Short mmCIF file of C-alpha atoms in Angstrom, two decimals:
data_model
loop_
_atom_site.label_atom_id
_atom_site.label_comp_id
_atom_site.label_asym_id
_atom_site.label_seq_id
_atom_site.Cartn_x
_atom_site.Cartn_y
_atom_site.Cartn_z
CA MET A 1 -2.80 33.22 -15.38
CA PRO A 2 -6.47 34.81 -14.09
CA VAL A 3 -5.22 35.06 -10.53
CA ARG A 4 -8.45 36.77 -7.67
CA LYS A 5 -8.06 37.11 -4.03
CA ALA A 6 -10.77 36.89 -1.37
CA MET A 7 -11.72 36.36 1.98
CA VAL A 8 -11.97 33.35 4.16
CA SER A 9 -15.48 34.62 6.25
CA ALA A 10 -15.87 31.21 7.43
CA SER A 11 -15.57 31.28 11.65
CA ILE A 12 -13.72 27.77 11.35
CA GLY A 13 -12.03 28.71 8.19
CA LEU A 14 -11.72 26.38 5.75
CA HIS A 15 -12.41 23.79 8.07
CA ALA A 16 -15.14 20.50 7.48
CA ARG A 17 -18.22 22.11 5.95
CA PRO A 18 -16.93 25.32 4.73
CA ALA A 19 -13.84 23.64 3.41
CA ALA A 20 -15.86 20.45 1.84
CA LEU A 21 -18.53 23.12 0.28
CA PHE A 22 -16.13 25.23 -1.03
CA VAL A 23 -14.21 21.97 -2.91
CA ARG A 24 -17.59 20.72 -4.00
CA ALA A 25 -18.07 24.10 -6.24
CA VAL A 26 -14.76 24.31 -7.17
CA THR A 27 -15.03 21.34 -8.41
CA ASP A 28 -17.71 21.73 -10.27
CA THR A 29 -16.57 24.57 -12.30
CA GLY A 30 -14.62 21.97 -13.69
CA LEU A 31 -11.92 24.01 -14.05
CA PRO A 32 -7.80 23.65 -12.42
CA VAL A 33 -8.14 25.87 -9.44
CA THR A 34 -5.29 26.45 -6.86
CA ILE A 35 -5.63 28.48 -3.93
CA ARG A 36 -3.37 30.28 -1.90
CA LYS A 37 -2.14 32.09 0.98
CA ALA A 38 1.07 33.99 2.01
CA GLY A 39 3.84 32.03 2.55
CA ILE A 40 2.80 28.73 1.39
CA GLN A 41 2.62 27.46 -2.29
CA GLY A 42 -0.64 26.80 -3.78
CA VAL A 43 -2.77 23.77 -3.64
CA ASP A 44 -5.22 21.66 -6.00
CA ALA A 45 -8.66 23.51 -4.09
CA ARG A 46 -10.14 20.58 -5.76
CA SER A 47 -8.06 18.33 -3.30
CA LEU A 48 -10.16 18.53 0.22
CA LEU A 49 -7.13 16.80 2.29
CA GLU A 50 -4.57 19.63 0.78
CA VAL A 51 -7.59 22.79 1.34
CA MET A 52 -7.79 21.69 4.69
CA THR A 53 -4.21 20.43 5.73
CA ALA A 54 -3.36 24.60 4.19
CA ASP A 55 -4.98 25.96 6.81
CA PHE A 56 -6.81 28.86 5.71
CA HIS A 57 -7.99 30.21 8.74
CA HIS A 58 -11.22 33.18 9.37
CA GLY A 59 -9.72 36.65 7.61
CA CYS A 60 -7.34 35.21 5.86
CA GLU A 61 -6.86 36.28 2.36
CA VAL A 62 -6.16 33.96 -0.83
CA GLU A 63 -6.07 33.97 -4.14
CA LEU A 64 -7.41 31.94 -6.10
CA SER A 65 -5.27 30.96 -9.56
CA ILE A 66 -6.60 28.94 -13.17
CA ALA A 67 -3.91 27.68 -15.21
CA ASP A 68 -4.07 29.86 -18.81
CA SER A 69 -3.88 26.72 -20.52
CA ALA A 70 -7.55 25.83 -18.93
CA ALA A 71 -9.24 28.94 -21.12
CA ASP A 72 -9.32 27.90 -25.12
CA GLY A 73 -10.45 31.07 -26.69
CA PRO A 74 -12.70 34.01 -25.23
CA SER A 75 -15.31 32.14 -23.95
CA GLY A 76 -13.04 30.04 -22.27
CA HIS A 77 -11.41 33.04 -20.75
CA GLN A 78 -14.89 34.58 -19.68
CA ALA A 79 -15.60 30.98 -18.21
CA VAL A 80 -12.51 31.21 -15.88
CA GLN A 81 -13.23 34.57 -14.60
CA ASP A 82 -16.49 33.80 -14.02
CA ALA A 83 -15.88 30.98 -12.02
CA LEU A 84 -13.04 32.60 -9.68
CA ILE A 85 -15.50 35.62 -8.74
CA MET A 86 -18.16 32.61 -7.95
CA LEU A 87 -15.38 30.94 -5.83
CA ALA A 88 -14.45 34.19 -4.19
CA GLN A 89 -17.95 35.34 -3.80
CA LEU A 90 -18.60 31.79 -2.14
CA LEU A 91 -15.52 31.58 -0.08
CA GLU A 92 -16.35 35.50 1.64
CA SER A 93 -19.91 34.84 2.45
CA GLN A 94 -19.80 31.71 4.39
CA ALA A 95 -19.33 33.99 7.59
CA ALA A 96 -22.92 32.57 8.71
CA ARG A 97 -22.13 29.16 7.92
#
């Protein structure tokens, strides 16, 4: 399972606008991304309600993952890796928002 870690940099965490921007970006990938933090099971990152309910606060380290079944063939694997990198960068660049 491809995995990428990131730090939530938005001052309010993944709530309100930062959460909506993140969920929109996940949905745009078309991939079944899961987001989790220590102590909780992963939640569907395509669901605004699940992301906000999980309480990913400012400074929280999260793990983004995508099931292996979502990547078919070598180009699919690269697309999954690229999506995880993009989503991690989005989470880490939201400090000014």
